Short mmCIF file of C-alpha atoms and ligand atoms in Angstrom, two decimals:
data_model
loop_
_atom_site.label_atom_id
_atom_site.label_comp_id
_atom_site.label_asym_id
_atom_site.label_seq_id
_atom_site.Cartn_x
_atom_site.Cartn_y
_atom_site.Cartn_z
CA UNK A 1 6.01 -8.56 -11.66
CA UNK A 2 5.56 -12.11 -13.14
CA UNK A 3 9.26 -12.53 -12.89
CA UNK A 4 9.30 -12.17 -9.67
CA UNK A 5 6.27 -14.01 -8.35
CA UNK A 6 6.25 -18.06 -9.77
CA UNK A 7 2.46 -19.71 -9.31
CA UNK A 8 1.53 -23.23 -9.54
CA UNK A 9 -1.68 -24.03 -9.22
CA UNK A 10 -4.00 -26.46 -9.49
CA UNK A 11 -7.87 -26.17 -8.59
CA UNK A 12 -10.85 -27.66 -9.72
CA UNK A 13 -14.30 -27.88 -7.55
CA UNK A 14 -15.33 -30.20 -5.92
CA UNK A 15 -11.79 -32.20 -6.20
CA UNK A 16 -8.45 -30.05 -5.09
CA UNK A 17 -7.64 -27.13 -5.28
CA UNK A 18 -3.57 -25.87 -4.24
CA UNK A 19 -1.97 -22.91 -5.31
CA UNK A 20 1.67 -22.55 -4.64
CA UNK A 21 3.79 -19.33 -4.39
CA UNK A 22 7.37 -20.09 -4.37
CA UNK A 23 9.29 -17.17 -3.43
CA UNK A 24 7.08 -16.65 -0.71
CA UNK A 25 7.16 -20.74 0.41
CA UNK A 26 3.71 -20.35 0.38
CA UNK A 27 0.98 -22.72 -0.36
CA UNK A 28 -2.49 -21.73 -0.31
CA UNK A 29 -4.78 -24.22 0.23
CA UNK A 30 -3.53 -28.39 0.45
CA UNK A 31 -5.60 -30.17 -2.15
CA UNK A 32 -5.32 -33.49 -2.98
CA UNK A 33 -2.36 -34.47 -5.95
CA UNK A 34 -0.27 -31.39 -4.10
CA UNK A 35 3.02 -33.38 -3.82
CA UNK A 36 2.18 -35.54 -7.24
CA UNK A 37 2.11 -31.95 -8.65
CA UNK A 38 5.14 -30.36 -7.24
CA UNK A 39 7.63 -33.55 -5.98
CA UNK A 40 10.62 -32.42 -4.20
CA UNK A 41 9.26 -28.56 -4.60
CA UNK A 42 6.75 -29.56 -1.68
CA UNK A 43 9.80 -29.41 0.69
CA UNK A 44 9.94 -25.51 -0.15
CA UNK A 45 7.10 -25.06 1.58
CA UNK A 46 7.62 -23.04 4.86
CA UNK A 47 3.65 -21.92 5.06
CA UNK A 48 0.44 -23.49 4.00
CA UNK A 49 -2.52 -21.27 4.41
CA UNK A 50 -5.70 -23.34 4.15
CA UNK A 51 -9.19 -21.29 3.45
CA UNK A 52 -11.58 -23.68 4.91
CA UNK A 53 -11.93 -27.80 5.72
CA UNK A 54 -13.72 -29.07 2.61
CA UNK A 55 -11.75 -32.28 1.56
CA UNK A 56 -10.51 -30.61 -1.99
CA UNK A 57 -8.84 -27.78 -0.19
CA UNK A 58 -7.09 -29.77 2.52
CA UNK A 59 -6.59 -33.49 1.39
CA UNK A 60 -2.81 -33.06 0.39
CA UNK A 61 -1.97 -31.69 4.06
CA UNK A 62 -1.21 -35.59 5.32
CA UNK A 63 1.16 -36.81 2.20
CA UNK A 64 2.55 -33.11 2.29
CA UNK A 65 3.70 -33.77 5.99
CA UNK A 66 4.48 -37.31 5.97
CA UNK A 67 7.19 -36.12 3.34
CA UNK A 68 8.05 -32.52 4.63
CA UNK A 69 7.98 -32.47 8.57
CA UNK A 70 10.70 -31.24 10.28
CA UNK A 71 11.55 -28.66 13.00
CA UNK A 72 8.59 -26.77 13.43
CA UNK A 73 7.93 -26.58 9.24
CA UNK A 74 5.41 -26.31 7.55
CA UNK A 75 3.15 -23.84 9.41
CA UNK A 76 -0.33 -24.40 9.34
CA UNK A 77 -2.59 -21.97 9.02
CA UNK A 78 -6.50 -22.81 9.30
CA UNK A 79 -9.86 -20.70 10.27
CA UNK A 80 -10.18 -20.64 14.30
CA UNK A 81 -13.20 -22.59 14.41
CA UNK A 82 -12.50 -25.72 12.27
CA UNK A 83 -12.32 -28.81 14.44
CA UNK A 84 -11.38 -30.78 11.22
CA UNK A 85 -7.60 -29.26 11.94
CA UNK A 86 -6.88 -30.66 15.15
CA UNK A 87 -8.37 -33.83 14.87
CA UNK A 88 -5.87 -33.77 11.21
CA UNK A 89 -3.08 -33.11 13.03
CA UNK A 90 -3.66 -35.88 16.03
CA UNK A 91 -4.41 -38.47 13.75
CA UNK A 92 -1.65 -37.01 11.30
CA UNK A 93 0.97 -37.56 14.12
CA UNK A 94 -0.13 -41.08 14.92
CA UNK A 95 -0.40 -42.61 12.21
CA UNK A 96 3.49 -41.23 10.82
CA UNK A 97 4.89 -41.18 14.25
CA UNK A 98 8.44 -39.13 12.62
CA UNK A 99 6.23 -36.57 12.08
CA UNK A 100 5.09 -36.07 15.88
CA UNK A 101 5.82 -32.40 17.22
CA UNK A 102 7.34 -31.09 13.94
CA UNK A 103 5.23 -28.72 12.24
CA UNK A 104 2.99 -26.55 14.01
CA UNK A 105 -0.40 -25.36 13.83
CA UNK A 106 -2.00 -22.41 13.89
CA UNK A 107 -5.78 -21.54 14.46
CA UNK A 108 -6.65 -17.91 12.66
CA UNK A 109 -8.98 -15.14 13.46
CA UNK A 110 -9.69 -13.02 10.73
CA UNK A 111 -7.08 -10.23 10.70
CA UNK A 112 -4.67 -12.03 12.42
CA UNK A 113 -1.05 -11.66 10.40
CA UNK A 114 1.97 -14.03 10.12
CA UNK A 115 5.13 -13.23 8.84
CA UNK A 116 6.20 -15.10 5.51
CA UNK A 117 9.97 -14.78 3.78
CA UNK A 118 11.95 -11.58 4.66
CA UNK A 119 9.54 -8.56 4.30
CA UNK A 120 6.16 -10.17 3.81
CA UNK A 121 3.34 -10.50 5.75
CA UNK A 122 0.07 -13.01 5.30
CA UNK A 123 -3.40 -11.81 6.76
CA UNK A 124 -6.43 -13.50 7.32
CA UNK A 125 -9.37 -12.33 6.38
CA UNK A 126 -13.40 -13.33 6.88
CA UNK A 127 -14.68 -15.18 3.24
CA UNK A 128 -18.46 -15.84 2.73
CA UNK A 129 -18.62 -19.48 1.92
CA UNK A 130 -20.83 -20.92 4.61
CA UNK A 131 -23.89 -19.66 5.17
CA UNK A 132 -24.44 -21.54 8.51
CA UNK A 133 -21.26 -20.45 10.23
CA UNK A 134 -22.80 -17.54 12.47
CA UNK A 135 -20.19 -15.86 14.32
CA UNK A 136 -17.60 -18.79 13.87
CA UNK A 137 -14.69 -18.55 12.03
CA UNK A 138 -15.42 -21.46 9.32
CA UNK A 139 -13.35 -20.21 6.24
CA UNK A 140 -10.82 -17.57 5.22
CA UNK A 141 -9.34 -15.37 2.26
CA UNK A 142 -5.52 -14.67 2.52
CA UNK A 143 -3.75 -11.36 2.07
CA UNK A 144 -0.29 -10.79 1.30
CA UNK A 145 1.59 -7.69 1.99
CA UNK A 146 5.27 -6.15 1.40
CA UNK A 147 6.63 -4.45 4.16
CA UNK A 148 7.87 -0.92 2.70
CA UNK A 149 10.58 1.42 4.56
CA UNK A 150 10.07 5.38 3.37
CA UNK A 151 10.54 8.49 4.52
CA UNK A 152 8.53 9.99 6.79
CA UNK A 153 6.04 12.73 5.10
CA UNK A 154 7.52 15.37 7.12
CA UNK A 155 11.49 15.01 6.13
CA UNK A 156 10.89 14.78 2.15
CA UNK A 157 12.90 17.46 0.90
CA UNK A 158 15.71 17.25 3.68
CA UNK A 159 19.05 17.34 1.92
CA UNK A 160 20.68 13.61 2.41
CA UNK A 161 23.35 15.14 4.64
CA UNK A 162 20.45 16.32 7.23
CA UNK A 163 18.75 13.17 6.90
CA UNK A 164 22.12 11.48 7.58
CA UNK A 165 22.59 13.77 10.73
CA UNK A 166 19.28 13.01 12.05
CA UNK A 167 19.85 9.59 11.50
CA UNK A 168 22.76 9.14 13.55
CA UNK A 169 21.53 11.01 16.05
CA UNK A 170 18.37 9.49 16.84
CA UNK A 171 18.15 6.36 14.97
CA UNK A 172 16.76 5.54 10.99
CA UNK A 173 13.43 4.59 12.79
CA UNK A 174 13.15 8.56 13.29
CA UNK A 175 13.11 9.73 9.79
CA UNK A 176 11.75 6.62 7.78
CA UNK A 177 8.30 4.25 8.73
CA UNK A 178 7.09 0.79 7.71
CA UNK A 179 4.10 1.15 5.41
CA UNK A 180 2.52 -2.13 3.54
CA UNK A 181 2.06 -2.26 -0.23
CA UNK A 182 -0.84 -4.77 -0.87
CA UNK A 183 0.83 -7.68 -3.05
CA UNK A 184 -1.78 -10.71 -3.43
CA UNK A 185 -5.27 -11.55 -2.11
CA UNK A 186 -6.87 -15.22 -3.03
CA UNK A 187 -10.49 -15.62 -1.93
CA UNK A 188 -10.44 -18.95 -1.20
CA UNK A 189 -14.31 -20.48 -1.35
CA UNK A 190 -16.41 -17.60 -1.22
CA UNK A 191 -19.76 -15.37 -2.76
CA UNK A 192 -18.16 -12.54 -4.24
CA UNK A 193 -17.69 -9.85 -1.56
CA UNK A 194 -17.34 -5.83 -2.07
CA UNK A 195 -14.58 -4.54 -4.19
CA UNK A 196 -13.10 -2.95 -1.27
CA UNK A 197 -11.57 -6.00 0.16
CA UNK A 198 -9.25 -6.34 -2.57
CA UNK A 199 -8.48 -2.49 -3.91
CA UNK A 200 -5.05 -2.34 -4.24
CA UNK A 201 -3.92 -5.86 -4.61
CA UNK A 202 -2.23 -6.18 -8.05
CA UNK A 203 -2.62 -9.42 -7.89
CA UNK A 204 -5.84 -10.87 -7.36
CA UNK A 205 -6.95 -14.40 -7.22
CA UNK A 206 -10.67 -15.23 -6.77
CA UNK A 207 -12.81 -18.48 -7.07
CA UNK A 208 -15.39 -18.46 -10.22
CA UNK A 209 -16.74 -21.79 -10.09
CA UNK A 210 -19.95 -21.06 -11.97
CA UNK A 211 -19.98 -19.82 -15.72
CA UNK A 212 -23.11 -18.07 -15.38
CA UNK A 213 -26.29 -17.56 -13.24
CA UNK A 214 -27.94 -20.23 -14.97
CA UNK A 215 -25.61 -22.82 -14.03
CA UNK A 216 -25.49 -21.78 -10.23
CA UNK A 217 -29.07 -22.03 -9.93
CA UNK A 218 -30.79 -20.69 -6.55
CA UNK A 219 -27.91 -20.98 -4.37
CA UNK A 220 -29.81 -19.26 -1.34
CA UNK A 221 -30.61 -22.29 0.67
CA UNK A 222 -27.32 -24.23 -0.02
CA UNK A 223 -25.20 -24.72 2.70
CA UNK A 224 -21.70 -23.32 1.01
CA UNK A 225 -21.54 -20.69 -1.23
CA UNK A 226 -19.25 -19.87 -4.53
CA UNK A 227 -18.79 -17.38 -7.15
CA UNK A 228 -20.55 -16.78 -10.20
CA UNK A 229 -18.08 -15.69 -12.93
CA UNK A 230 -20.25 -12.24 -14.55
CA UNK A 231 -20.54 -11.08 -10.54
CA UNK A 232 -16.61 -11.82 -10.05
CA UNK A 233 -15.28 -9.81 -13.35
CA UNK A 234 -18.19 -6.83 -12.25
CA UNK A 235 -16.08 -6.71 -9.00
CA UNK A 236 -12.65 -7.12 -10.39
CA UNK A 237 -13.37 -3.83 -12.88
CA UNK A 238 -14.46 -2.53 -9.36
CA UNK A 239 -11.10 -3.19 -7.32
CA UNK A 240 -8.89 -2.92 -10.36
CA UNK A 241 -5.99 -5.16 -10.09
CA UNK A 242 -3.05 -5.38 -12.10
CA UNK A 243 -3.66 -9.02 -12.95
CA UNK A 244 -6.65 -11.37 -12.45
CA UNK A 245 -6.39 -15.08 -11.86
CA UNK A 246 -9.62 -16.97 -11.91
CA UNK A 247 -9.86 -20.64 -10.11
CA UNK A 248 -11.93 -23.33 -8.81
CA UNK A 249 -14.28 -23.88 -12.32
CA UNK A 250 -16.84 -26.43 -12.00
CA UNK A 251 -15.65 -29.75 -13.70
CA UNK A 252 -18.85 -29.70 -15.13
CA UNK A 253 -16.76 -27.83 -17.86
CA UNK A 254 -14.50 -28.34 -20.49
CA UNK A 255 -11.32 -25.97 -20.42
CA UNK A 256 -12.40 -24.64 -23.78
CA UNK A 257 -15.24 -23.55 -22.68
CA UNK A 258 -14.32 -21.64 -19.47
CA UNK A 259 -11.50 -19.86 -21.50
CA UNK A 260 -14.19 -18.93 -24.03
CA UNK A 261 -16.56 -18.00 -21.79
CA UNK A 262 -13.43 -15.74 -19.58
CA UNK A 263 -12.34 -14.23 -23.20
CA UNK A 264 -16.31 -13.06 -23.91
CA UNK A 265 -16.81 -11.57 -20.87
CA UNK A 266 -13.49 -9.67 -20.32
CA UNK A 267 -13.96 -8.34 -24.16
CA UNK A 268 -17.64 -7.25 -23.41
CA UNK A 269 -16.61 -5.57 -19.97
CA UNK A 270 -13.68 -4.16 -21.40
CA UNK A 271 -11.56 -5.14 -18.87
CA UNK A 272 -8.49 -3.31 -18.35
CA UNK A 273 -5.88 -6.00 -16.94
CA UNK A 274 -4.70 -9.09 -17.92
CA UNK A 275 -6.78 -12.39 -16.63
CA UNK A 276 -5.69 -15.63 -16.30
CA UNK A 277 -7.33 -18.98 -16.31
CA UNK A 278 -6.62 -22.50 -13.76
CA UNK A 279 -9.06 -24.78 -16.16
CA UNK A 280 -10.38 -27.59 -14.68
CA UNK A 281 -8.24 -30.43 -14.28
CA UNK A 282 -4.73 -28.59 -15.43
CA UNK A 283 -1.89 -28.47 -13.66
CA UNK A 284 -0.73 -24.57 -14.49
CA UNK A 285 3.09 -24.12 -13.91
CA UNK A 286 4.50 -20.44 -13.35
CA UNK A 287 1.36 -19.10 -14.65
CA UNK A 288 2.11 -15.53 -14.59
CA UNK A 289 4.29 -15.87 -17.30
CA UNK A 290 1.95 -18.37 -19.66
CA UNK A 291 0.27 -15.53 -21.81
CA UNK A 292 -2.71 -14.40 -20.11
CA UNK A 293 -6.28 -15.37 -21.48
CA UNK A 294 -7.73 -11.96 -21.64
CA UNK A 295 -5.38 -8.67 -22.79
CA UNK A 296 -6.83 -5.60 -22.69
ZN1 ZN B 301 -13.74 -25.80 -2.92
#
């Protein structure tokens, strides 16, 4: 699987966070130092996929599209009810007047899909970062899902030459259907939500900007909301995925000790898949294939 799927990311609170899937073209989230990071690999970039409108999650978008414009690329994808995105985009095609009209702009619902490269799909789901938001649509998580063509239930066990006859009589949409194999969620800014929402992803990644409860404090009366790193690996065990990839650390830490802290608590929860670390202030290239800080 980490062959196949090459992650950059970068992501530290309160100063950028970008995460970029190349087979896919996919960016989630447009921090600031985006293009520094990933020079000419920027122009890859069919789909960006931003969670929410804090500055560290979105800053990148204007250097990103001064550079990369062209012919309706990249897509923007943003949570319905962010003004911030419009008033980007106005001001975005004013002030670089080359990029006027080229890439478009989408406003998400939760649940709403978009098709990515050949036989993916993104979704949108609701995250829990604002606390304020009501029945707005303020931030997002992303989904990613692999179209899958199968045989329908009820022609397993046909002999190929049957299934061939049926086929050409009435079509392959007859005997086969398209199901969706869950491929990659990323919370985005978020409290950590039930288990559920990401059971069957094998790849999961999810915010953990506080080390412990301590360091969050009382976060009841704050105005956004993150993760605290104990409640995120309790959840992981929960949903299970094949690999783990925690982001969005304070930078009250030193990398040390959030992959000391990671290694502690995946060894005292057992944890039985492989996690991975963005420290604060690293640039991680192809990640999936840098040896994982946590083995089971
Ligand atoms: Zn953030």
């Amino acid at each position: 699987m980490s062959q196949q799927i090459t992650i950059t990311a970068y992501s530290t609170a309160l100063f950028s966070t970008w995460i970029f899937v190349a087979q896919w073209r996919l960016l989630l989230d447009a921090g600031d130092g985006v293009c520094a990071g990933l020079l000419q690999k920027t122009r890859k970039i069919h789909t960006i996929a931003v969670t929410h409108a804090d500055r560290d999650h979105l800053a990148g978008l204007f250097q990103l599209l001064q550079l990369n414009a062209r012919d309706g690329v990249p897509r923007i994808l943003y949570p319905a009810d962010c003004g911030s995105f419009p008033a980007l985009a106005a001001f975005s095609e004013k002030f670089d007047p080359h990029t006027e009209g080229q890439a478009t702009w989408t406003a998400m619902q939760p649940g709403e899909v978009v098709p990515l490269v050949q036989g993916y799909k993104l979704r949108s789901a609701s995250s829990f970062h604002f606390t304020d938001a009501g029945a707005q649509v303020k931030s997002l998580s992303y989904l990613v899902v692999r179209e899958v063509r199968s045989l329908k239930p009820q022609y397993v066990g046909n002999s190929q030459a049957e299934l061939d006859r049926i086929r050409q009589e009435h079509g392959a949409d007859q005997i086969t259907q398209v199901t969706e194999e869950p491929v990659l969620a990323y919370s985005g800014d978020t409290t950590v939500s039930n288990a559920d929402t990401w059971r069957g992803y094998k790849i999961l990644i999810h915010e953990a900007t506080y080390l412990s409860h301590k360091d969050a404090g009382d976060q009841s009366g704050r105005h956004n909301q993150h993760s605290v790193l104990p409640d995120v690996l309790e959840m992981a065990k929960q949903a299970g995925p094949q690999v783990l990839v925690l982001t969005h650390f304070s930078p009250r830490y030193k990398p040390a000790e959030v992959l000391d802290t990671v290694r502690q608590q995946c060894r005292s929860l057992e944890l039985a898949f492989p996690v991975h670390v963005v420290p604060p202030g690293e640039i991680m290239r192809d990640l999936l294939s840098a040896a994982p800080i946590w083995r089971p």
